[in-house]
mmCIF file of N, CA and C in Angstrom:
data_model
loop_
_atom_site.group_PDB
_atom_site.id
_atom_site.type_symbol
_atom_site.label_atom_id
_atom_site.label_comp_id
_atom_site.label_asym_id
_atom_site.label_seq_id
_atom_site.Cartn_x
_atom_site.Cartn_y
_atom_site.Cartn_z
ATOM 1 N N MET A 21 -6.204 -41.829 12.859
ATOM 2 C CA MET A 21 -6.065 -42.990 13.715
ATOM 3 C C MET A 21 -6.283 -42.563 15.166
ATOM 4 N N VAL A 22 -7.117 -43.318 15.857
ATOM 5 C CA VAL A 22 -7.378 -43.096 17.267
ATOM 6 C C VAL A 22 -6.808 -44.289 18.035
ATOM 7 N N THR A 23 -6.041 -44.003 19.060
ATOM 8 C CA THR A 23 -5.464 -45.053 19.894
ATOM 9 C C THR A 23 -6.330 -45.227 21.131
ATOM 10 N N VAL A 24 -6.683 -46.477 21.403
ATOM 11 C CA VAL A 24 -7.568 -46.789 22.522
ATOM 12 C C VAL A 24 -6.840 -47.723 23.484
ATOM 13 N N HIS A 25 -6.746 -47.284 24.735
ATOM 14 C CA HIS A 25 -6.181 -48.125 25.792
ATOM 15 C C HIS A 25 -7.348 -48.736 26.554
ATOM 16 N N LEU A 26 -7.452 -50.050 26.517
ATOM 17 C CA LEU A 26 -8.544 -50.748 27.198
ATOM 18 C C LEU A 26 -8.088 -51.187 28.578
ATOM 19 N N GLU A 27 -8.868 -50.805 29.566
ATOM 20 C CA GLU A 27 -8.569 -51.227 30.931
ATOM 21 C C GLU A 27 -9.770 -51.958 31.494
ATOM 22 N N PRO A 28 -9.606 -52.955 32.276
ATOM 23 C CA PRO A 28 -8.365 -53.396 32.897
ATOM 24 C C PRO A 28 -7.584 -54.405 32.066
ATOM 25 N N ASP A 29 -7.999 -54.662 30.823
ATOM 26 C CA ASP A 29 -7.348 -55.681 30.001
ATOM 27 C C ASP A 29 -5.910 -55.331 29.637
ATOM 28 N N GLY A 30 -5.592 -54.046 29.545
ATOM 29 C CA GLY A 30 -4.246 -53.625 29.176
ATOM 30 C C GLY A 30 -3.986 -53.657 27.684
ATOM 31 N N GLU A 31 -5.022 -53.870 26.885
ATOM 32 C CA GLU A 31 -4.873 -53.891 25.432
ATOM 33 C C GLU A 31 -4.779 -52.480 24.883
ATOM 34 N N VAL A 32 -4.045 -52.349 23.786
ATOM 35 C CA VAL A 32 -3.987 -51.083 23.060
ATOM 36 C C VAL A 32 -4.413 -51.379 21.624
ATOM 37 N N ILE A 33 -5.414 -50.627 21.165
ATOM 38 C CA ILE A 33 -5.967 -50.840 19.832
ATOM 39 C C ILE A 33 -5.921 -49.515 19.081
ATOM 40 N N GLU A 34 -5.609 -49.597 17.803
ATOM 41 C CA GLU A 34 -5.651 -48.408 16.965
ATOM 42 C C GLU A 34 -6.803 -48.551 15.990
ATOM 43 N N LEU A 35 -7.645 -47.525 15.932
ATOM 44 C CA LEU A 35 -8.825 -47.559 15.080
ATOM 45 C C LEU A 35 -8.748 -46.432 14.052
ATOM 46 N N ALA A 36 -9.007 -46.784 12.814
ATOM 47 C CA ALA A 36 -9.059 -45.777 11.751
ATOM 48 C C ALA A 36 -10.508 -45.406 11.473
ATOM 49 N N ASN A 37 -10.711 -44.232 10.932
ATOM 50 C CA ASN A 37 -12.046 -43.772 10.521
ATOM 51 C C ASN A 37 -13.071 -43.807 11.640
ATOM 52 N N THR A 38 -12.677 -43.376 12.815
ATOM 53 C CA THR A 38 -13.619 -43.266 13.925
ATOM 54 C C THR A 38 -13.723 -41.795 14.283
ATOM 55 N N LYS A 39 -14.932 -41.272 14.178
ATOM 56 C CA LYS A 39 -15.118 -39.830 14.355
ATOM 57 C C LYS A 39 -15.822 -39.444 15.644
ATOM 58 N N SER A 40 -16.285 -40.445 16.416
ATOM 59 C CA SER A 40 -16.968 -40.115 17.677
ATOM 60 C C SER A 40 -16.711 -41.220 18.698
ATOM 61 N N VAL A 41 -16.984 -40.885 19.942
ATOM 62 C CA VAL A 41 -16.851 -41.880 21.009
ATOM 63 C C VAL A 41 -17.808 -43.035 20.753
ATOM 64 N N LEU A 42 -19.023 -42.717 20.297
ATOM 65 C CA LEU A 42 -19.997 -43.771 20.022
ATOM 66 C C LEU A 42 -19.473 -44.732 18.952
ATOM 67 N N ALA A 43 -18.808 -44.212 17.943
ATOM 68 C CA ALA A 43 -18.246 -45.070 16.901
ATOM 69 C C ALA A 43 -17.175 -46.003 17.472
ATOM 70 N N VAL A 44 -16.379 -45.488 18.401
ATOM 71 C CA VAL A 44 -15.368 -46.335 19.051
ATOM 72 C C VAL A 44 -16.051 -47.448 19.836
ATOM 73 N N LEU A 45 -17.081 -47.081 20.595
ATOM 74 C CA LEU A 45 -17.769 -48.086 21.403
ATOM 75 C C LEU A 45 -18.437 -49.135 20.523
ATOM 76 N N ASN A 46 -18.993 -48.708 19.418
ATOM 77 C CA ASN A 46 -19.594 -49.669 18.485
ATOM 78 C C ASN A 46 -18.547 -50.613 17.913
ATOM 79 N N ARG A 47 -17.396 -50.080 17.576
ATOM 80 C CA ARG A 47 -16.322 -50.940 17.048
ATOM 81 C C ARG A 47 -15.848 -51.938 18.098
ATOM 82 N N LEU A 48 -15.866 -51.500 19.368
ATOM 83 C CA LEU A 48 -15.431 -52.385 20.453
ATOM 84 C C LEU A 48 -16.549 -53.309 20.918
ATOM 85 N N LYS A 49 -17.770 -53.047 20.416
ATOM 86 C CA LYS A 49 -18.943 -53.838 20.780
ATOM 87 C C LYS A 49 -19.226 -53.794 22.276
ATOM 88 N N VAL A 50 -19.186 -52.568 22.806
ATOM 89 C CA VAL A 50 -19.556 -52.358 24.199
ATOM 90 C C VAL A 50 -20.582 -51.223 24.249
ATOM 91 N N ARG A 51 -21.453 -51.284 25.252
ATOM 92 C CA ARG A 51 -22.448 -50.237 25.422
ATOM 93 C C ARG A 51 -21.860 -49.099 26.253
ATOM 94 N N SER A 52 -22.363 -47.916 26.025
ATOM 95 C CA SER A 52 -21.843 -46.742 26.732
ATOM 96 C C SER A 52 -22.079 -46.821 28.236
ATOM 97 N N THR A 53 -23.047 -47.621 28.656
ATOM 98 C CA THR A 53 -23.326 -47.756 30.087
ATOM 99 C C THR A 53 -22.377 -48.729 30.776
ATOM 100 N N MET A 54 -21.548 -49.407 29.992
ATOM 101 C CA MET A 54 -20.637 -50.407 30.540
ATOM 102 C C MET A 54 -19.216 -49.900 30.711
ATOM 103 N N VAL A 55 -18.923 -48.683 30.223
ATOM 104 C CA VAL A 55 -17.552 -48.174 30.247
ATOM 105 C C VAL A 55 -17.545 -46.670 30.554
ATOM 106 N N ILE A 56 -16.383 -46.193 30.954
ATOM 107 C CA ILE A 56 -16.142 -44.757 30.947
ATOM 108 C C ILE A 56 -15.058 -44.515 29.912
ATOM 109 N N VAL A 57 -15.172 -43.383 29.254
ATOM 110 C CA VAL A 57 -14.208 -43.025 28.213
ATOM 111 C C VAL A 57 -13.604 -41.681 28.577
ATOM 112 N N ALA A 58 -12.272 -41.596 28.523
ATOM 113 C CA ALA A 58 -11.592 -40.351 28.858
ATOM 114 C C ALA A 58 -10.520 -40.040 27.821
ATOM 115 N N ARG A 59 -10.320 -38.724 27.644
ATOM 116 C CA ARG A 59 -9.241 -38.240 26.778
ATOM 117 C C ARG A 59 -8.535 -37.147 27.557
ATOM 118 N N ASP A 60 -7.260 -37.314 27.779
ATOM 119 C CA ASP A 60 -6.459 -36.344 28.536
ATOM 120 C C ASP A 60 -7.093 -36.025 29.887
ATOM 121 N N GLY A 61 -7.627 -37.056 30.546
ATOM 122 C CA GLY A 61 -8.204 -36.883 31.868
ATOM 123 C C GLY A 61 -9.615 -36.333 31.886
ATOM 124 N N GLU A 62 -10.181 -36.051 30.726
ATOM 125 C CA GLU A 62 -11.543 -35.525 30.637
ATOM 126 C C GLU A 62 -12.494 -36.654 30.253
ATOM 127 N N LEU A 63 -13.562 -36.822 31.031
ATOM 128 C CA LEU A 63 -14.554 -37.833 30.684
ATOM 129 C C LEU A 63 -15.324 -37.390 29.449
ATOM 130 N N LEU A 64 -15.588 -38.337 28.570
ATOM 131 C CA LEU A 64 -16.269 -38.032 27.311
ATOM 132 C C LEU A 64 -17.609 -38.748 27.236
ATOM 133 N N THR A 65 -18.590 -38.075 26.690
ATOM 134 C CA THR A 65 -19.895 -38.680 26.435
ATOM 135 C C THR A 65 -19.870 -39.285 25.025
ATOM 136 N N PRO A 66 -20.799 -40.200 24.744
ATOM 137 C CA PRO A 66 -20.782 -40.876 23.435
ATOM 138 C C PRO A 66 -20.897 -39.938 22.240
ATOM 139 N N ASP A 67 -21.472 -38.770 22.414
ATOM 140 C CA ASP A 67 -21.642 -37.861 21.277
ATOM 141 C C ASP A 67 -20.413 -37.008 20.975
ATOM 142 N N ARG A 68 -19.372 -37.119 21.784
ATOM 143 C CA ARG A 68 -18.186 -36.280 21.576
ATOM 144 C C ARG A 68 -17.442 -36.689 20.317
ATOM 145 N N LYS A 69 -17.017 -35.681 19.585
ATOM 146 C CA LYS A 69 -16.244 -35.886 18.354
ATOM 147 C C LYS A 69 -14.792 -36.193 18.703
ATOM 148 N N LEU A 70 -14.169 -36.986 17.854
ATOM 149 C CA LEU A 70 -12.764 -37.337 18.025
ATOM 150 C C LEU A 70 -11.952 -36.760 16.878
ATOM 151 N N HIS A 71 -10.656 -36.626 17.132
ATOM 152 C CA HIS A 71 -9.759 -36.098 16.120
ATOM 153 C C HIS A 71 -8.644 -37.108 15.863
ATOM 154 N N MET A 72 -8.109 -37.053 14.664
ATOM 155 C CA MET A 72 -6.993 -37.929 14.324
ATOM 156 C C MET A 72 -5.864 -37.717 15.340
ATOM 157 N N GLY A 73 -5.328 -38.807 15.853
ATOM 158 C CA GLY A 73 -4.239 -38.721 16.816
ATOM 159 C C GLY A 73 -4.690 -38.727 18.264
ATOM 160 N N ASP A 74 -6.007 -38.722 18.506
ATOM 161 C CA ASP A 74 -6.497 -38.781 19.878
ATOM 162 C C ASP A 74 -6.105 -40.105 20.532
ATOM 163 N N THR A 75 -5.887 -40.033 21.826
ATOM 164 C CA THR A 75 -5.646 -41.226 22.626
ATOM 165 C C THR A 75 -6.725 -41.288 23.692
ATOM 166 N N LEU A 76 -7.435 -42.400 23.718
ATOM 167 C CA LEU A 76 -8.544 -42.576 24.648
ATOM 168 C C LEU A 76 -8.242 -43.658 25.660
ATOM 169 N N LEU A 77 -8.821 -43.496 26.813
ATOM 170 C CA LEU A 77 -8.839 -44.542 27.819
ATOM 171 C C LEU A 77 -10.268 -45.051 27.891
ATOM 172 N N VAL A 78 -10.462 -46.341 27.696
ATOM 173 C CA VAL A 78 -11.780 -46.962 27.822
ATOM 174 C C VAL A 78 -11.686 -47.969 28.958
ATOM 175 N N ARG A 79 -12.381 -47.650 30.037
ATOM 176 C CA ARG A 79 -12.322 -48.515 31.221
ATOM 177 C C ARG A 79 -13.677 -49.153 31.458
ATOM 178 N N LYS A 80 -13.659 -50.472 31.541
ATOM 179 C CA LYS A 80 -14.887 -51.190 31.848
ATOM 180 C C LYS A 80 -15.241 -50.951 33.306
ATOM 181 N N VAL A 81 -16.518 -50.741 33.555
ATOM 182 C CA VAL A 81 -16.965 -50.533 34.926
ATOM 183 C C VAL A 81 -17.950 -51.648 35.277
ATOM 184 N N THR A 82 -17.864 -52.089 36.501
ATOM 185 C CA THR A 82 -18.766 -53.133 36.957
ATOM 186 C C THR A 82 -19.291 -52.746 38.325
ATOM 187 N N SER A 83 -20.405 -53.275 38.618
ATOM 188 C CA SER A 83 -20.988 -53.054 39.921
ATOM 189 C C SER A 83 -21.182 -54.413 40.564
ATOM 190 N N ALA A 84 -20.719 -54.521 41.758
ATOM 191 C CA ALA A 84 -20.884 -55.775 42.483
ATOM 192 C C ALA A 84 -21.676 -55.492 43.747
ATOM 193 N N GLY A 85 -22.584 -56.329 44.010
ATOM 194 C CA GLY A 85 -23.332 -56.077 45.223
ATOM 195 C C GLY A 85 -24.365 -57.112 45.465
#
């Protein structure tokens, strides 16, 4: 089980059978260019493997201008 904290929404979601950051993003239906993903303060790329018990921060990023 991977726990995902979504910001700025404040939602917490638990996902089973997710083995990579890309799999998490696909489950959340967001593109990798729309969010940053971090684990223990380390930014993760979509190809990074995940482990059972990981806690991720997924923050939506926007550009205004």
